[in-house]
mmCIF file of C-alpha atoms and ligand atoms in Angstrom:
data_model
loop_
_atom_site.group_PDB
_atom_site.id
_atom_site.type_symbol
_atom_site.label_atom_id
_atom_site.label_comp_id
_atom_site.label_asym_id
_atom_site.label_seq_id
_atom_site.Cartn_x
_atom_site.Cartn_y
_atom_site.Cartn_z
ATOM 1 C CA UNK A 3 27.067 44.087 16.191
ATOM 2 C CA UNK A 4 29.780 42.486 14.125
ATOM 3 C CA UNK A 5 28.628 39.010 15.133
ATOM 4 C CA UNK A 6 25.000 39.911 14.301
ATOM 5 C CA UNK A 7 26.131 41.020 10.839
ATOM 6 C CA UNK A 8 28.135 37.837 10.420
ATOM 7 C CA UNK A 9 25.063 35.781 11.320
ATOM 8 C CA UNK A 10 22.952 37.762 8.857
ATOM 9 C CA UNK A 11 25.457 37.184 6.068
ATOM 10 C CA UNK A 12 25.551 33.469 6.947
ATOM 11 C CA UNK A 13 21.758 33.184 6.845
ATOM 12 C CA UNK A 14 21.524 35.033 3.514
ATOM 13 C CA UNK A 15 24.325 32.943 1.992
ATOM 14 C CA UNK A 16 22.957 29.626 3.248
ATOM 15 C CA UNK A 17 19.395 30.381 2.099
ATOM 16 C CA UNK A 18 20.770 31.312 -1.311
ATOM 17 C CA UNK A 19 22.600 27.979 -1.478
ATOM 18 C CA UNK A 20 19.422 26.088 -0.558
ATOM 19 C CA UNK A 21 17.206 28.031 -2.950
ATOM 20 C CA UNK A 22 19.519 27.672 -5.921
ATOM 21 C CA UNK A 23 19.784 23.925 -5.295
ATOM 22 C CA UNK A 24 16.013 23.507 -4.907
ATOM 23 C CA UNK A 25 15.559 25.135 -8.298
ATOM 24 C CA UNK A 26 17.334 22.105 -9.792
ATOM 25 C CA UNK A 27 14.569 19.701 -8.760
ATOM 26 C CA UNK A 28 11.869 19.751 -11.421
ATOM 27 C CA UNK A 29 8.325 20.516 -10.294
ATOM 28 C CA UNK A 30 5.854 17.735 -11.119
ATOM 29 C CA UNK A 31 3.089 18.704 -13.546
ATOM 30 C CA UNK A 32 0.094 19.967 -11.567
ATOM 31 C CA UNK A 33 2.127 21.179 -8.575
ATOM 32 C CA UNK A 34 3.289 24.740 -8.122
ATOM 33 C CA UNK A 35 5.031 26.970 -5.580
ATOM 34 C CA UNK A 36 2.071 29.378 -5.669
ATOM 35 C CA UNK A 37 -0.765 26.865 -5.795
ATOM 36 C CA UNK A 38 -2.808 28.387 -2.961
ATOM 37 C CA UNK A 39 -1.761 32.006 -3.407
ATOM 38 C CA UNK A 40 -5.271 33.101 -4.382
ATOM 39 C CA UNK A 41 -7.562 30.679 -2.538
ATOM 40 C CA UNK A 42 -5.603 30.160 0.705
ATOM 41 C CA UNK A 43 -2.872 32.790 0.973
ATOM 42 C CA UNK A 44 -2.550 32.323 4.739
ATOM 43 C CA UNK A 45 -1.986 28.558 4.491
ATOM 44 C CA UNK A 46 1.721 28.526 5.265
ATOM 45 C CA UNK A 47 1.454 30.972 8.182
ATOM 46 C CA UNK A 48 -1.454 29.025 9.715
ATOM 47 C CA UNK A 49 0.574 25.797 9.610
ATOM 48 C CA UNK A 50 3.788 27.362 10.856
ATOM 49 C CA UNK A 51 2.147 29.301 13.701
ATOM 50 C CA UNK A 52 0.214 26.305 14.971
ATOM 51 C CA UNK A 53 3.299 24.084 14.857
ATOM 52 C CA UNK A 54 5.309 26.709 16.718
ATOM 53 C CA UNK A 55 2.792 26.382 19.556
ATOM 54 C CA UNK A 56 2.807 22.578 19.446
ATOM 55 C CA UNK A 57 6.619 22.416 19.460
ATOM 56 C CA UNK A 58 6.919 24.960 22.259
ATOM 57 C CA UNK A 59 5.232 22.349 24.445
ATOM 58 C CA UNK A 60 6.987 19.309 22.946
ATOM 59 C CA UNK A 61 9.680 19.642 20.278
ATOM 60 C CA UNK A 62 9.896 15.851 19.867
ATOM 61 C CA UNK A 63 6.626 15.972 17.904
ATOM 62 C CA UNK A 64 8.603 17.421 14.987
ATOM 63 C CA UNK A 65 10.243 14.035 14.404
ATOM 64 C CA UNK A 66 6.881 12.279 14.283
ATOM 65 C CA UNK A 67 5.632 14.664 11.587
ATOM 66 C CA UNK A 68 8.759 14.351 9.460
ATOM 67 C CA UNK A 69 8.549 10.559 9.555
ATOM 68 C CA UNK A 70 4.827 10.645 8.738
ATOM 69 C CA UNK A 71 5.501 12.476 5.450
ATOM 70 C CA UNK A 72 8.239 9.966 4.559
ATOM 71 C CA UNK A 73 5.902 7.021 5.214
ATOM 72 C CA UNK A 74 3.157 8.727 3.212
ATOM 73 C CA UNK A 75 5.348 9.408 0.182
ATOM 74 C CA UNK A 76 7.157 6.070 -0.031
ATOM 75 C CA UNK A 77 3.954 4.034 -0.139
ATOM 76 C CA UNK A 78 1.751 4.820 -3.133
ATOM 77 C CA UNK A 79 3.068 8.406 -3.351
ATOM 78 C CA UNK A 80 2.405 11.515 -1.244
ATOM 79 C CA UNK A 81 -1.368 11.113 -1.296
ATOM 80 C CA UNK A 82 -2.245 11.155 2.398
ATOM 81 C CA UNK A 83 -3.073 7.439 2.224
ATOM 82 C CA UNK A 84 -1.150 6.734 5.434
ATOM 83 C CA UNK A 85 -3.656 8.958 7.241
ATOM 84 C CA UNK A 86 -6.673 6.836 6.299
ATOM 85 C CA UNK A 87 -8.338 4.594 8.858
ATOM 86 C CA UNK A 88 -9.072 1.004 7.855
ATOM 87 C CA UNK A 89 -12.352 0.261 6.138
ATOM 88 C CA UNK A 90 -14.426 -2.609 4.796
ATOM 89 C CA UNK A 91 -11.807 -2.961 2.065
ATOM 90 C CA UNK A 92 -9.213 -4.065 4.631
ATOM 91 C CA UNK A 93 -6.744 -2.957 7.298
ATOM 92 C CA UNK A 94 -5.195 0.479 6.724
ATOM 93 C CA UNK A 95 -1.554 1.296 5.987
ATOM 94 C CA UNK A 96 -1.347 2.393 9.616
ATOM 95 C CA UNK A 97 -1.812 -1.216 10.675
ATOM 96 C CA UNK A 98 1.169 -2.470 8.642
ATOM 97 C CA UNK A 99 4.251 -3.151 10.845
ATOM 98 C CA UNK A 100 6.468 -0.196 9.797
ATOM 99 C CA UNK A 101 3.629 2.225 10.543
ATOM 100 C CA UNK A 102 2.718 0.890 13.985
ATOM 101 C CA UNK A 103 5.382 3.104 15.542
ATOM 102 C CA UNK A 104 4.204 6.309 13.845
ATOM 103 C CA UNK A 105 3.201 8.714 16.596
ATOM 104 C CA UNK A 106 -0.536 8.895 17.316
ATOM 105 C CA UNK A 107 -0.020 12.598 18.066
ATOM 106 C CA UNK A 108 1.248 13.188 14.523
ATOM 107 C CA UNK A 109 -2.084 12.078 13.046
ATOM 108 C CA UNK A 110 -3.941 14.359 15.453
ATOM 109 C CA UNK A 111 -1.695 17.343 14.683
ATOM 110 C CA UNK A 112 -2.362 16.911 10.939
ATOM 111 C CA UNK A 113 -6.103 16.797 11.467
ATOM 112 C CA UNK A 114 -5.950 19.821 13.785
ATOM 113 C CA UNK A 115 -4.016 21.719 11.110
ATOM 114 C CA UNK A 116 -6.591 20.674 8.528
ATOM 115 C CA UNK A 117 -9.355 22.030 10.769
ATOM 116 C CA UNK A 118 -7.607 25.385 11.136
ATOM 117 C CA UNK A 119 -6.830 25.671 7.427
ATOM 118 C CA UNK A 120 -10.295 24.631 6.269
ATOM 119 C CA UNK A 121 -11.918 27.028 8.750
ATOM 120 C CA UNK A 122 -10.065 29.934 7.131
ATOM 121 C CA UNK A 123 -10.015 28.872 3.479
ATOM 122 C CA UNK A 124 -12.732 26.269 3.017
ATOM 123 C CA UNK A 125 -12.031 22.731 1.894
ATOM 124 C CA UNK A 126 -9.389 23.568 -0.698
ATOM 125 C CA UNK A 127 -6.137 22.240 0.829
ATOM 126 C CA UNK A 128 -5.411 18.510 0.829
ATOM 127 C CA UNK A 129 -4.261 16.465 3.797
ATOM 128 C CA UNK A 130 -1.277 15.366 1.680
ATOM 129 C CA UNK A 131 -0.170 19.016 1.255
ATOM 130 C CA UNK A 132 -0.698 19.724 4.950
ATOM 131 C CA UNK A 133 1.475 16.704 5.794
ATOM 132 C CA UNK A 134 4.191 17.922 3.421
ATOM 133 C CA UNK A 135 4.118 21.428 4.928
ATOM 134 C CA UNK A 136 4.165 20.035 8.473
ATOM 135 C CA UNK A 137 7.263 17.965 7.625
ATOM 136 C CA UNK A 138 9.025 20.994 6.127
ATOM 137 C CA UNK A 139 8.160 23.116 9.158
ATOM 138 C CA UNK A 140 9.348 20.358 11.507
ATOM 139 C CA UNK A 141 12.762 20.619 9.878
ATOM 140 C CA UNK A 142 12.797 24.424 10.007
ATOM 141 C CA UNK A 143 11.517 24.737 13.578
ATOM 142 C CA UNK A 144 14.058 22.168 14.799
ATOM 143 C CA UNK A 145 16.841 24.397 13.495
ATOM 144 C CA UNK A 146 17.208 22.973 9.977
ATOM 145 C CA UNK A 147 17.152 24.687 6.565
ATOM 146 C CA UNK A 148 14.201 26.728 5.344
ATOM 147 C CA UNK A 149 12.913 25.939 1.861
ATOM 148 C CA UNK A 150 9.821 26.280 -0.279
ATOM 149 C CA UNK A 151 7.882 23.251 -1.430
ATOM 150 C CA UNK A 152 5.609 22.906 -4.429
ATOM 151 C CA UNK A 153 1.949 22.333 -3.508
ATOM 152 C CA UNK A 154 -1.209 21.052 -5.154
ATOM 153 C CA UNK A 155 -1.221 17.390 -4.078
ATOM 154 C CA UNK A 156 -4.649 15.755 -3.883
ATOM 155 C CA UNK A 157 -5.694 13.097 -1.397
ATOM 156 C CA UNK A 158 -5.865 9.466 -2.488
ATOM 157 C CA UNK A 159 -9.079 7.495 -2.428
ATOM 158 C CA UNK A 160 -7.478 4.231 -1.310
ATOM 159 C CA UNK A 161 -4.806 3.018 1.046
ATOM 160 C CA UNK A 162 -2.141 0.466 0.191
ATOM 161 C CA UNK A 163 -2.186 -3.145 1.380
ATOM 162 C CA UNK A 164 0.020 -4.455 4.173
ATOM 163 C CA UNK A 165 2.317 -6.122 1.634
ATOM 164 C CA UNK A 166 2.724 -3.007 -0.527
ATOM 165 C CA UNK A 167 3.489 -1.000 2.610
ATOM 166 C CA UNK A 168 6.110 -3.511 3.721
ATOM 167 C CA UNK A 169 7.646 -3.650 0.245
ATOM 168 C CA UNK A 170 8.123 0.125 0.085
ATOM 169 C CA UNK A 171 9.464 0.971 3.541
ATOM 170 C CA UNK A 172 12.925 -0.510 4.114
ATOM 171 C CA UNK A 173 13.584 -2.177 7.468
ATOM 172 C CA UNK A 174 16.150 -0.744 9.934
ATOM 173 C CA UNK A 175 18.157 -3.968 9.827
ATOM 174 C CA UNK A 176 18.757 -3.560 6.064
ATOM 175 C CA UNK A 177 22.319 -2.954 4.932
ATOM 176 C CA UNK A 178 23.374 -0.262 2.458
ATOM 177 C CA UNK A 179 23.064 -2.584 -0.531
ATOM 178 C CA UNK A 180 19.402 -3.195 0.284
ATOM 179 C CA UNK A 181 18.690 0.479 1.028
ATOM 180 C CA UNK A 182 20.422 1.735 -2.126
ATOM 181 C CA UNK A 183 18.542 -0.785 -4.249
ATOM 182 C CA UNK A 184 15.213 -0.025 -2.627
ATOM 183 C CA UNK A 185 15.595 3.745 -3.019
ATOM 184 C CA UNK A 186 17.037 3.513 -6.520
ATOM 185 C CA UNK A 187 13.611 2.131 -7.437
ATOM 186 C CA UNK A 188 12.282 5.580 -6.566
ATOM 187 C CA UNK A 189 15.085 7.352 -8.455
ATOM 188 C CA UNK A 190 17.155 8.306 -5.428
ATOM 189 C CA UNK A 191 20.933 8.121 -5.849
ATOM 190 C CA UNK A 192 23.511 7.420 -3.118
ATOM 191 C CA UNK A 193 23.732 11.115 -2.148
ATOM 192 C CA UNK A 194 19.944 11.291 -1.788
ATOM 193 C CA UNK A 195 19.958 8.131 0.347
ATOM 194 C CA UNK A 196 22.600 9.454 2.728
ATOM 195 C CA UNK A 197 20.901 12.867 2.889
ATOM 196 C CA UNK A 198 17.430 11.431 3.535
ATOM 197 C CA UNK A 199 18.819 9.186 6.263
ATOM 198 C CA UNK A 200 19.861 12.449 7.929
ATOM 199 C CA UNK A 201 16.193 12.705 8.927
ATOM 200 C CA UNK A 202 17.418 10.564 11.834
ATOM 201 C CA UNK A 203 19.133 13.618 13.306
ATOM 202 C CA UNK A 204 15.894 14.052 15.293
ATOM 203 C CA UNK A 205 13.532 11.589 16.944
ATOM 204 C CA UNK A 206 13.480 8.271 18.718
ATOM 205 C CA UNK A 207 13.442 4.552 18.012
ATOM 206 C CA UNK A 208 12.121 1.524 19.890
ATOM 207 C CA UNK A 209 14.427 -1.217 21.168
ATOM 208 C CA UNK A 210 12.945 -3.736 18.737
ATOM 209 C CA UNK A 211 14.229 -1.605 15.835
ATOM 210 C CA UNK A 212 17.891 -2.125 16.756
ATOM 211 C CA UNK A 213 18.318 -4.897 19.358
ATOM 212 C CA UNK A 214 19.275 -7.367 16.624
ATOM 213 C CA UNK A 215 22.578 -5.460 16.854
ATOM 214 C CA UNK A 216 22.927 -6.257 20.561
ATOM 215 C CA UNK A 217 21.531 -9.786 21.015
ATOM 216 C CA UNK A 218 22.468 -12.579 20.821
ATOM 217 C CA UNK A 219 25.778 -11.166 19.589
ATOM 218 C CA UNK A 220 26.893 -7.552 19.609
ATOM 219 C CA UNK A 221 27.453 -5.903 16.225
ATOM 220 C CA UNK A 222 31.230 -5.515 15.946
ATOM 221 C CA UNK A 223 30.981 -2.107 14.294
ATOM 222 C CA UNK A 224 29.217 -0.572 17.308
ATOM 223 C CA UNK A 225 31.111 1.675 19.726
ATOM 224 C CA UNK A 226 31.537 -0.209 23.041
ATOM 225 C CA UNK A 227 30.240 2.477 25.405
ATOM 226 C CA UNK A 228 27.315 3.186 23.106
ATOM 227 C CA UNK A 229 26.460 -0.540 23.060
ATOM 228 C CA UNK A 230 26.749 -0.778 26.837
ATOM 229 C CA UNK A 231 24.324 2.107 27.322
ATOM 230 C CA UNK A 232 21.875 0.674 24.785
ATOM 231 C CA UNK A 233 21.887 -2.621 26.697
ATOM 232 C CA UNK A 234 20.861 -0.706 29.828
ATOM 233 C CA UNK A 235 17.994 0.935 27.904
ATOM 234 C CA UNK A 236 17.016 -2.367 26.277
ATOM 235 C CA UNK A 237 17.878 -5.224 28.686
ATOM 236 C CA UNK A 238 16.012 -7.631 26.386
ATOM 237 C CA UNK A 239 15.409 -7.576 22.634
ATOM 238 C CA UNK A 240 11.778 -6.570 22.974
ATOM 239 C CA UNK A 241 11.875 -4.105 25.851
ATOM 240 C CA UNK A 242 9.209 -1.509 25.057
ATOM 241 C CA UNK A 243 11.423 1.557 25.476
ATOM 242 C CA UNK A 244 12.656 4.233 23.095
ATOM 243 C CA UNK A 245 15.974 5.987 22.764
ATOM 244 C CA UNK A 246 17.283 8.963 20.784
ATOM 245 C CA UNK A 247 18.380 8.384 17.200
ATOM 246 C CA UNK A 248 21.082 11.059 17.431
ATOM 247 C CA UNK A 249 22.897 10.830 20.762
ATOM 248 C CA UNK A 250 24.580 14.230 20.382
ATOM 249 C CA UNK A 251 21.724 16.668 19.640
ATOM 250 C CA UNK A 252 18.515 14.580 19.541
ATOM 251 C CA UNK A 253 16.105 17.468 19.007
ATOM 252 C CA UNK A 254 18.133 19.669 16.681
ATOM 253 C CA UNK A 255 18.072 19.300 12.920
ATOM 254 C CA UNK A 256 21.827 19.495 12.361
ATOM 255 C CA UNK A 257 24.577 17.283 10.889
ATOM 256 C CA UNK A 258 25.496 15.539 14.155
ATOM 257 C CA UNK A 259 23.841 12.301 12.978
ATOM 258 C CA UNK A 260 26.770 11.930 10.559
ATOM 259 C CA UNK A 261 29.243 12.632 13.362
ATOM 260 C CA UNK A 262 27.513 9.813 15.277
ATOM 261 C CA UNK A 263 28.043 7.468 12.336
ATOM 262 C CA UNK A 264 31.742 8.357 12.131
ATOM 263 C CA UNK A 265 31.988 7.484 15.825
ATOM 264 C CA UNK A 266 30.175 4.173 15.289
ATOM 265 C CA UNK A 267 27.230 5.445 17.307
ATOM 266 C CA UNK A 268 24.506 5.111 14.673
ATOM 267 C CA UNK A 269 21.410 3.383 16.047
ATOM 268 C CA UNK A 270 20.146 1.242 13.174
ATOM 269 C CA UNK A 271 22.098 -1.055 10.867
ATOM 270 C CA UNK A 272 20.652 0.994 7.987
ATOM 271 C CA UNK A 273 22.313 4.094 9.484
ATOM 272 C CA UNK A 274 25.681 2.709 10.586
ATOM 273 C CA UNK A 275 26.296 0.699 7.426
ATOM 274 C CA UNK A 276 26.310 3.952 5.412
ATOM 275 C CA UNK A 277 29.692 4.612 7.010
ATOM 276 C CA UNK A 278 30.946 1.062 6.406
ATOM 277 C CA UNK A 279 29.963 0.774 2.760
ATOM 278 C CA UNK A 280 32.500 2.312 0.368
ATOM 279 C CA UNK A 281 29.741 3.700 -1.880
ATOM 280 C CA UNK A 282 28.365 5.962 0.873
ATOM 281 C CA UNK A 283 31.213 6.439 3.372
ATOM 282 C CA UNK A 284 32.667 9.568 1.764
ATOM 283 C CA UNK A 285 29.223 11.150 1.500
ATOM 284 C CA UNK A 286 28.716 10.603 5.248
ATOM 285 C CA UNK A 287 32.069 12.244 5.948
ATOM 286 C CA UNK A 288 31.320 15.183 3.662
ATOM 287 C CA UNK A 289 28.047 15.881 5.523
ATOM 288 C CA UNK A 290 29.717 15.452 8.931
ATOM 289 C CA UNK A 291 32.247 18.148 8.130
ATOM 290 C CA UNK A 292 29.975 20.481 6.182
ATOM 291 C CA UNK A 293 26.491 21.135 7.546
ATOM 292 C CA UNK A 294 25.528 23.442 4.685
ATOM 293 C CA UNK A 295 26.307 20.717 2.188
ATOM 294 C CA UNK A 296 24.053 18.342 4.148
ATOM 295 C CA UNK A 297 21.254 20.928 4.209
ATOM 296 C CA UNK A 298 21.569 21.508 0.479
ATOM 297 C CA UNK A 299 21.412 17.793 -0.367
ATOM 298 C CA UNK A 300 18.687 17.135 2.183
ATOM 299 C CA UNK A 301 16.438 19.837 0.715
ATOM 300 C CA UNK A 302 17.094 18.463 -2.739
ATOM 301 C CA UNK A 303 16.150 14.925 -1.708
ATOM 302 C CA UNK A 304 13.086 16.104 0.250
ATOM 303 C CA UNK A 305 11.813 17.976 -2.808
ATOM 304 C CA UNK A 306 12.152 14.748 -4.779
ATOM 305 C CA UNK A 307 10.543 12.658 -2.034
ATOM 306 C CA UNK A 308 7.699 15.143 -1.597
ATOM 307 C CA UNK A 309 6.720 14.768 -5.246
ATOM 308 C CA UNK A 310 6.704 10.972 -5.428
ATOM 309 C CA UNK A 311 3.549 9.664 -7.109
ATOM 310 C CA UNK A 312 1.513 12.780 -6.411
ATOM 311 C CA UNK A 313 -2.121 13.029 -7.448
ATOM 312 C CA UNK A 314 -3.004 16.356 -9.058
ATOM 313 C CA UNK A 315 -5.770 18.150 -10.970
ATOM 314 C CA UNK A 316 -8.886 15.996 -11.163
ATOM 315 C CA UNK A 317 -7.301 13.000 -9.435
ATOM 316 C CA UNK A 318 -8.231 12.013 -5.892
ATOM 317 C CA UNK A 319 -10.069 14.478 -3.688
ATOM 318 C CA UNK A 320 -9.664 17.070 -0.934
ATOM 319 C CA UNK A 321 -10.604 15.186 2.215
ATOM 320 C CA UNK A 322 -12.898 16.847 4.737
ATOM 321 C CA UNK A 323 -11.355 14.647 7.440
ATOM 322 C CA UNK A 324 -7.814 13.374 6.921
ATOM 323 C CA UNK A 325 -8.552 9.919 8.318
ATOM 324 C CA UNK A 326 -11.551 9.092 6.147
ATOM 325 C CA UNK A 327 -12.311 9.323 2.503
ATOM 326 C CA UNK A 328 -15.150 11.716 1.614
ATOM 327 C CA UNK A 329 -18.547 10.016 1.606
ATOM 328 C CA UNK A 330 -19.609 11.657 -1.612
ATOM 329 C CA UNK A 331 -17.482 10.369 -4.449
ATOM 330 C CA UNK A 332 -18.752 13.248 -6.581
ATOM 331 C CA UNK A 333 -16.438 15.849 -5.065
ATOM 332 C CA UNK A 334 -18.345 18.733 -6.648
ATOM 333 C CA UNK A 335 -17.598 21.282 -3.962
ATOM 334 C CA UNK A 336 -13.857 21.295 -4.468
ATOM 335 C CA UNK A 337 -14.233 20.893 -8.224
ATOM 336 C CA UNK A 338 -16.297 24.060 -8.422
ATOM 337 C CA UNK A 339 -14.141 25.901 -5.926
ATOM 338 C CA UNK A 340 -10.956 25.250 -7.829
ATOM 339 C CA UNK A 341 -12.517 26.350 -11.086
ATOM 340 C CA UNK A 342 -11.986 23.007 -12.788
ATOM 341 C CA UNK A 343 -13.572 22.212 -16.118
ATOM 342 C CA UNK A 344 -16.995 20.463 -16.055
ATOM 343 C CA UNK A 345 -15.426 17.285 -17.498
ATOM 344 C CA UNK A 346 -13.893 16.731 -14.079
ATOM 345 C CA UNK A 347 -17.331 16.230 -12.544
ATOM 346 C CA UNK A 348 -17.032 12.550 -13.381
ATOM 347 C CA UNK A 349 -14.672 12.363 -10.395
HETATM 348 C C1 LIG B 419 16.363 4.878 4.608
HETATM 349 C C2 LIG B 419 15.556 4.095 5.198
HETATM 350 C C3 LIG B 419 14.943 4.316 6.552
HETATM 351 C C4 LIG B 419 14.794 3.376 7.507
HETATM 352 C C5 LIG B 419 15.197 1.929 7.434
HETATM 353 C C6 LIG B 419 14.167 4.021 8.640
HETATM 354 C C7 LIG B 419 13.799 3.385 9.798
HETATM 355 C C8 LIG B 419 13.304 4.017 10.915
HETATM 356 C C9 LIG B 419 12.935 3.357 12.134
HETATM 357 C C10 LIG B 419 13.002 1.856 12.378
HETATM 358 C C11 LIG B 419 12.563 4.304 13.031
HETATM 359 C C12 LIG B 419 12.149 4.105 14.480
HETATM 360 C C13 LIG B 419 10.824 3.433 14.628
HETATM 361 C C14 LIG B 419 10.626 3.033 16.059
HETATM 362 O O1 LIG B 419 11.333 2.108 16.469
HETATM 363 O O2 LIG B 419 9.808 3.649 16.762
HETATM 364 C C15 LIG B 419 12.669 5.566 12.369
HETATM 365 C C16 LIG B 419 12.387 6.771 12.968
HETATM 366 C C17 LIG B 419 12.441 7.960 12.306
HETATM 367 N N1 LIG B 419 12.681 8.147 10.966
HETATM 368 FE FE1 LIG B 419 13.371 6.760 9.684
HETATM 369 N N2 LIG B 419 13.960 5.336 8.343
HETATM 370 C C18 LIG B 419 14.418 5.565 7.091
HETATM 371 C C19 LIG B 419 14.347 6.766 6.408
HETATM 372 C C20 LIG B 419 13.843 7.932 6.916
HETATM 373 C C21 LIG B 419 13.616 9.139 6.155
HETATM 374 C C22 LIG B 419 13.821 9.265 4.661
HETATM 375 C C23 LIG B 419 13.174 10.072 7.025
HETATM 376 C C24 LIG B 419 12.794 11.503 6.751
HETATM 377 C C25 LIG B 419 13.406 12.247 5.888
HETATM 378 C C26 LIG B 419 13.107 9.454 8.329
HETATM 379 C C27 LIG B 419 12.748 10.098 9.482
HETATM 380 C C28 LIG B 419 12.606 9.481 10.706
HETATM 381 C C29 LIG B 419 12.331 10.204 11.942
HETATM 382 C C30 LIG B 419 12.240 11.714 12.092
HETATM 383 C C31 LIG B 419 12.215 9.243 12.943
HETATM 384 C C32 LIG B 419 11.865 9.488 14.416
HETATM 385 C C33 LIG B 419 10.365 9.409 14.591
HETATM 386 C C34 LIG B 419 9.861 9.708 15.981
HETATM 387 O O3 LIG B 419 10.615 10.110 16.853
HETATM 388 O O4 LIG B 419 8.644 9.534 16.167
HETATM 389 N N3 LIG B 419 13.499 8.149 8.215
HETATM 390 N N4 LIG B 419 13.114 5.366 11.080
#
């Protein structure tokens, strides 16, 4: 009984910490925490319940959904553009190198969620919002912090080019200087960068994402046993195999990723260098010794990331199928449904 009470107190205290921190991230104009409260009140339970079922069969899908939201938001904002198939206007974002390793299942799960949500509420919820909710629930259902996210994103009408995609998603062989600079361009500070990198506490990576650290010469910062095992998994630089990003608890959203880094067992250069660089080293240590602090900063950074370049109000559309833009540019149905002013009919 005593231990149950202790757990209860811990949960209440930690959710208070998270909620008070999240209040410090401003909500972008047009988004709100109660956006669908009247026209799709069941939205969050539909998403969470479906994902519970998906993850019961395969918890590793959580990582794919979290990464999908990151790749959506960093390129042209959280507008669902990463979900779009290619068209006459060119190859899609999905075909750009950093997106080739996004999980096919993640795209299907988002479209399945859209189907369930639209069946209950009509076409009022965007694919971008569904992706954001799926990422949040992936964190929660993997054992991470629970937090509310503002909603009301609209889906973009266009995808980004290959070059824009490459320019906005840093490579795993980047060092901290490159990562800090790249993310500073999106107004993330060093704490945000270290916290967001904690997304690598779940999921897997392909050999080609880290074998530059093994061949032709082994990265001196890498733990010897860790390196030896990685060489067994990836006998050549391009072996088509994957391995866990967090060797300690690969499917649990905890702070063990930072413990890995302190033990020189981070998989990518972009991970391990956070513990080498003096600007980020102490932040890594602080998260490794204090999981609640990591959760607090992670939620903070996710709320910022989830609001990057969002489309709201009359912008964009609510896609009827997440992988294709609506055929009818005059999106009258959703305009009427959301009670927008007639001037919006031009969209
Ligand atoms: C800071 C710069 C980042 C770099 C350079 C980076 C790079 C990568 C790479 C190379 C992979 C593995 C791809 C593969 O080989 O299959 C990966 C996987 C992953 N990344 Fe990142 N990432 C970054 C930031 C983030 C952020 C901000 C998040 C989310 C908050 C995130 C979440 C994930 C997850 C969950 C996976 C595993 C995906 C799966 O198992 O399907 N990453 N990342």
